mmCIF file of C-alpha atoms in Angstrom:
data_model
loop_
_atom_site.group_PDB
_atom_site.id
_atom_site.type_symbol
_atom_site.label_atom_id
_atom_site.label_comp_id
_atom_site.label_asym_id
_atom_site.label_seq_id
_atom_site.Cartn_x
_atom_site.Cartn_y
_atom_site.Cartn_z
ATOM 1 C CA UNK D 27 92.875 127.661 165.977
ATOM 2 C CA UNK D 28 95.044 129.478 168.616
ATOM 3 C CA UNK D 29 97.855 127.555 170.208
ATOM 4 C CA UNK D 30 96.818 126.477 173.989
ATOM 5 C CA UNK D 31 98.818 127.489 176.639
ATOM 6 C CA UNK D 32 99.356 125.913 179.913
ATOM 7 C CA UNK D 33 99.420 127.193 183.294
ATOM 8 C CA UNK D 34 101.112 126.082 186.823
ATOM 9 C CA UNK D 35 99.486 126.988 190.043
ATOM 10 C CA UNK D 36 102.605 128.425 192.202
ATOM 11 C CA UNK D 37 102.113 130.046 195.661
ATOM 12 C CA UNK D 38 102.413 133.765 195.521
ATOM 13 C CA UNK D 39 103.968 136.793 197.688
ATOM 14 C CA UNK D 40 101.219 136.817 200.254
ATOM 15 C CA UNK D 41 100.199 132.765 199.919
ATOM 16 C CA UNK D 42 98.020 133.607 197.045
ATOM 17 C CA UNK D 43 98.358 131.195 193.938
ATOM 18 C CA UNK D 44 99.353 132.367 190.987
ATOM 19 C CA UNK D 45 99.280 131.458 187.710
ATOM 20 C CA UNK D 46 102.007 130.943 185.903
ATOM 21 C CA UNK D 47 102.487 130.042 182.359
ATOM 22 C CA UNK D 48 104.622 126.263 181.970
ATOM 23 C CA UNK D 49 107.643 127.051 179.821
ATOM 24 C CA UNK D 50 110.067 124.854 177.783
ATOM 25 C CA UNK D 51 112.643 124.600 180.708
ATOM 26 C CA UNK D 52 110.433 123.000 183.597
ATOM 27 C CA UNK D 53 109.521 119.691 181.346
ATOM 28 C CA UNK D 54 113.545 119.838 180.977
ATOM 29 C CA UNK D 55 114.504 119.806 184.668
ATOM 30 C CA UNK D 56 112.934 116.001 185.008
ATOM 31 C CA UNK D 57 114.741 112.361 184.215
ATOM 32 C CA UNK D 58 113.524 110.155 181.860
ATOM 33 C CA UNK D 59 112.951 106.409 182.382
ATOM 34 C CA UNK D 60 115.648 105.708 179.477
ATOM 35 C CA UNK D 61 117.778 108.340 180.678
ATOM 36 C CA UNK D 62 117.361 106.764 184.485
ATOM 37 C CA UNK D 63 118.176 103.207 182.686
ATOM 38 C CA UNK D 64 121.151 104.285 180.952
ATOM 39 C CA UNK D 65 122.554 105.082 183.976
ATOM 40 C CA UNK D 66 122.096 101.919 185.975
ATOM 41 C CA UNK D 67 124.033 99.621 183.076
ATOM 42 C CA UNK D 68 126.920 101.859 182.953
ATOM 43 C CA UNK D 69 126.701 101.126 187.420
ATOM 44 C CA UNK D 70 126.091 97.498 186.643
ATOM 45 C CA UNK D 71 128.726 97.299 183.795
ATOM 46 C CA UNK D 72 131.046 99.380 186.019
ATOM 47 C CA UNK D 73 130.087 96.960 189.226
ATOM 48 C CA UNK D 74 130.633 93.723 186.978
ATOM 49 C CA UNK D 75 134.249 94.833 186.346
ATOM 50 C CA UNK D 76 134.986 95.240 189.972
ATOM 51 C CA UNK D 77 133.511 92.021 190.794
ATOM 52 C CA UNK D 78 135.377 90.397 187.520
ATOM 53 C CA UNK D 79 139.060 91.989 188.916
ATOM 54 C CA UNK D 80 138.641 91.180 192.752
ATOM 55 C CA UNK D 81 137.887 87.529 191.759
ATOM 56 C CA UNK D 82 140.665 87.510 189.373
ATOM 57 C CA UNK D 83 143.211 89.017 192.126
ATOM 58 C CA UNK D 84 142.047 86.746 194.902
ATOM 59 C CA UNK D 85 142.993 83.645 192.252
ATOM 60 C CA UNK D 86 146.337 85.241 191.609
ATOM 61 C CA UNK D 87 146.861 85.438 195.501
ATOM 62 C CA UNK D 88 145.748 82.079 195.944
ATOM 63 C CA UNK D 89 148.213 80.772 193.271
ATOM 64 C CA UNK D 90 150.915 82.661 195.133
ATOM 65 C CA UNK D 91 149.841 80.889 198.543
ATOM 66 C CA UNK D 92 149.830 77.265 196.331
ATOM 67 C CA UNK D 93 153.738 77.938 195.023
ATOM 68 C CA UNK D 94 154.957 79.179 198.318
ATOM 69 C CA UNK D 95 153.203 75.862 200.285
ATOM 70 C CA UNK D 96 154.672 74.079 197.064
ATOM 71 C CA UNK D 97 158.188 75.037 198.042
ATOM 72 C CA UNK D 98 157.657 74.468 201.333
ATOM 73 C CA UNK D 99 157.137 70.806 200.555
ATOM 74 C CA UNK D 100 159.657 70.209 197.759
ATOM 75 C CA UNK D 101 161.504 71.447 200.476
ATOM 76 C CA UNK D 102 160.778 68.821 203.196
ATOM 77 C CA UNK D 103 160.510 66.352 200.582
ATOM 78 C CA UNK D 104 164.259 66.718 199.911
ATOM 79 C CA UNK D 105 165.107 66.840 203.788
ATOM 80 C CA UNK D 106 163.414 63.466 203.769
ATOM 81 C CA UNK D 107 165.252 62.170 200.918
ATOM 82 C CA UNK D 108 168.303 62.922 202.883
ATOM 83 C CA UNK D 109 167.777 61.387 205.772
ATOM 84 C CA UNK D 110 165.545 57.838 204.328
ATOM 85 C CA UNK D 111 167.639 57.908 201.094
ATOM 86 C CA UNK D 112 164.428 57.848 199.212
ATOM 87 C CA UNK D 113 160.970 59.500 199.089
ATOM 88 C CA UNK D 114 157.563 58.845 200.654
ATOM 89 C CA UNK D 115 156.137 55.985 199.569
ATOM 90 C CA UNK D 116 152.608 56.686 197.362
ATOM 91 C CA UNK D 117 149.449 54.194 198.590
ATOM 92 C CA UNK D 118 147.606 52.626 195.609
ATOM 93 C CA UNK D 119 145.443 55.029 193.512
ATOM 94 C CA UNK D 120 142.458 52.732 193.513
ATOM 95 C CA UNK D 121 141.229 54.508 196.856
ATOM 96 C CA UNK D 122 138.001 56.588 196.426
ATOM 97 C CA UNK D 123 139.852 59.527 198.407
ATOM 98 C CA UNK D 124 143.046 58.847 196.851
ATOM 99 C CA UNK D 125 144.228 62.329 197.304
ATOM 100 C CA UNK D 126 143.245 62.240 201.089
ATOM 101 C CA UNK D 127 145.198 58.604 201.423
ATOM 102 C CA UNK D 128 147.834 60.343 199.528
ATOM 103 C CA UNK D 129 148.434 63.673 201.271
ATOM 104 C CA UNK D 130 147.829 61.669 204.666
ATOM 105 C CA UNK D 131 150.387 59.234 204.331
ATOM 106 C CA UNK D 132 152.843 61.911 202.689
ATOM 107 C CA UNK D 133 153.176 63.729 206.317
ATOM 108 C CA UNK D 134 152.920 60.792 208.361
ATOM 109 C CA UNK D 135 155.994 59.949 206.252
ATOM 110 C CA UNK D 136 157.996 63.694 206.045
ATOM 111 C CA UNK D 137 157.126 64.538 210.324
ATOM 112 C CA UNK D 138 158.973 61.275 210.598
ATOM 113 C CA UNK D 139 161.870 63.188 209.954
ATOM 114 C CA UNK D 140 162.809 65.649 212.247
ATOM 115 C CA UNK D 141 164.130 68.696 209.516
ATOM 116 C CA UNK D 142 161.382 67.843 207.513
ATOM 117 C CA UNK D 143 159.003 68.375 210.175
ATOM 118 C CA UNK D 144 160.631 71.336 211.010
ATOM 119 C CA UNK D 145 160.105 73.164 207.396
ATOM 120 C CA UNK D 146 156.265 71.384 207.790
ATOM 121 C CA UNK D 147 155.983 73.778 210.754
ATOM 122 C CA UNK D 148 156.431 76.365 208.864
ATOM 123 C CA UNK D 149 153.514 76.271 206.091
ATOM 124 C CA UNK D 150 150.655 78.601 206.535
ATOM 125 C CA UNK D 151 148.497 77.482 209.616
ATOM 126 C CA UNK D 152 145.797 77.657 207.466
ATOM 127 C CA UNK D 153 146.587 75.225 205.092
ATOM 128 C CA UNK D 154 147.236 72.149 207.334
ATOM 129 C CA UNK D 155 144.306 70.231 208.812
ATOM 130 C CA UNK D 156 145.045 68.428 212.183
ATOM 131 C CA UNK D 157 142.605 65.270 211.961
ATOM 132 C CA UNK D 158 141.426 63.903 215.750
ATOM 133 C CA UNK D 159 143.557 66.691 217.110
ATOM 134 C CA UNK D 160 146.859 64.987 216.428
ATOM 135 C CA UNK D 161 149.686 67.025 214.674
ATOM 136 C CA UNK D 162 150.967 63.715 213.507
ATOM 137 C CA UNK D 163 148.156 62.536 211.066
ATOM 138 C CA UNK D 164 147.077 65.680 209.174
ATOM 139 C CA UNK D 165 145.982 67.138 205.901
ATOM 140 C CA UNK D 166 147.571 69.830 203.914
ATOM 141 C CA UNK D 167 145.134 71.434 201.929
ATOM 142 C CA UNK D 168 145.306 74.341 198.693
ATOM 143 C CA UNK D 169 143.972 78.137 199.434
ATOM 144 C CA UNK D 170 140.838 76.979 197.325
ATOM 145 C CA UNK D 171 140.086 74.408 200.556
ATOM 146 C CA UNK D 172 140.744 71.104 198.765
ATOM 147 C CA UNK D 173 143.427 68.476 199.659
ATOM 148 C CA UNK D 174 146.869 68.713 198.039
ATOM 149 C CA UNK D 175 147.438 65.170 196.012
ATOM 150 C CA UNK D 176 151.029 63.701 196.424
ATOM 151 C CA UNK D 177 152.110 61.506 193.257
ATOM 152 C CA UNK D 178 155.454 59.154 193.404
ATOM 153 C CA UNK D 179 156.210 57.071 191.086
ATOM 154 C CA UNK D 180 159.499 55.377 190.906
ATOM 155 C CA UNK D 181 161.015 55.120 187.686
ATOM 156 C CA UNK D 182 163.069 51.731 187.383
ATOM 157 C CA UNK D 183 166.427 51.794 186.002
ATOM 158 C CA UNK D 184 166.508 55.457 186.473
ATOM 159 C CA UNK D 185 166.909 56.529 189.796
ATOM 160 C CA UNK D 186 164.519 58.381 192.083
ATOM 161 C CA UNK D 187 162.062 60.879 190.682
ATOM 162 C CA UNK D 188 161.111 64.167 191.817
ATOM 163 C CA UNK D 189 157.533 63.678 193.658
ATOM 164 C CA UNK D 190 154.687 65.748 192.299
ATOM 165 C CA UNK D 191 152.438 67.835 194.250
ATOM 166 C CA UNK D 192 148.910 68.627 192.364
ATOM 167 C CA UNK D 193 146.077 71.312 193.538
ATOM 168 C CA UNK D 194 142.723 70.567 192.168
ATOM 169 C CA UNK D 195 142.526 74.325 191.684
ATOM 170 C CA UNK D 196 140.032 76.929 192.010
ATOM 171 C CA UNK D 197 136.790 74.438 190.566
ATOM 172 C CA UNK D 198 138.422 71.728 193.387
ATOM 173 C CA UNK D 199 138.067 68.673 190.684
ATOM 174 C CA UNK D 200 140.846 66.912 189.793
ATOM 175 C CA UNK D 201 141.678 65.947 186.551
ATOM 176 C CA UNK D 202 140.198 69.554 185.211
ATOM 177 C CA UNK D 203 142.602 71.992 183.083
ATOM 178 C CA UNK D 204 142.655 74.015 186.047
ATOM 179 C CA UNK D 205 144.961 71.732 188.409
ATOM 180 C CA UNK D 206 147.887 73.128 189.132
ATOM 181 C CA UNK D 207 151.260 70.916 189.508
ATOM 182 C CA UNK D 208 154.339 71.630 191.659
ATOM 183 C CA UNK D 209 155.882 70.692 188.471
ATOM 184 C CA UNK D 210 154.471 72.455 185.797
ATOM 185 C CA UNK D 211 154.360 76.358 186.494
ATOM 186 C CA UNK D 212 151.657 78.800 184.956
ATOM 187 C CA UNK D 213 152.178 81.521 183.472
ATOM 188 C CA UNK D 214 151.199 84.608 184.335
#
């Protein structure tokens, strides 16, 4: 049996068709599905990694927002500690917002005094929450949108201790291995 051989219909010269014989090369010049498919993983592979380094550069910049506010209040804290001779009291921790009670009563306490209002004026707009529209009872909350928790406990017999600032972090829980203290640096 003779081998068949296809033909094309292509417009001539004059409009006329033509028949043309269907070589090796035109069945060449198309895409396959799998060839198609390889291509979109290596895009979505290529778009996850974007995606994966944005979010992991808008953490680190958030972190760098959290130490600088940190500073910011160690700093304040120790203008208060000047002035009172000791450091904001802490309200019970039996509160159901006991980070809001916290944070609340920690500037009440540090606008009380006037240089550590002064270094308060200088956090990141962004970060401090004005509650009824008065300066005086407001919130100071981490990049991630969550209130900053202020811990003091006095240690008996051994002088004043440094007060601890805590972020709930980027999953805003507390108590999660993602909480960052003003005390205890990550590294990066």
């Amino acid at each position: 049996m003779e081998p068949r051989t296809t033909f094309a219909i292509s417009p001539g010269d004059r409009g006329d068709r033509v028949r043309q014989p269907m070589t090796q090369e035109h069945h060449n010049r198309a895409v396959t599905l799998i060839e198609m498919m390889v291509v979109l993983g290596i895009i979505a592979v290529l778009a996850g990694l974007v995606v994966t380094l944005t979010l992991r550069v808008d953490n680190q910049s958030k972190e760098r927002a959290l130490d600088s506010a940190f500073g910011l209040l160690n700093t304040a804290l120790r203008e208060y500690y000047e002035v009172k001779g000791r450091f904001p009291e802490q309200p019970a921790r039996d509160a159901h917002d006991f980070a809001l009670d916290h944070n609340e009563w920690m500037v009440k306490e540090l606008r009380s005094v006037p240089d550590a209002r002064a270094v308060l004026e200088q956090l990141n707009p962004a970060t401090v929450k004005s509650l009824a529209g008065d300066p005086a009872i407001a919130e100071i909350r981490d990049p991630w949108g969550t209130v900053l928790d202020y811990v003091y406990e006095y240690a008996d017999g051994k002088g004043d201790t440094f007060p601890e600032l805590i972020s709930a972090g980027p999953d805003r829980k507390f108590g999660t291995e993602d909480d960052i203290s003003s005390r205890v640096r990550r590294a990066r």
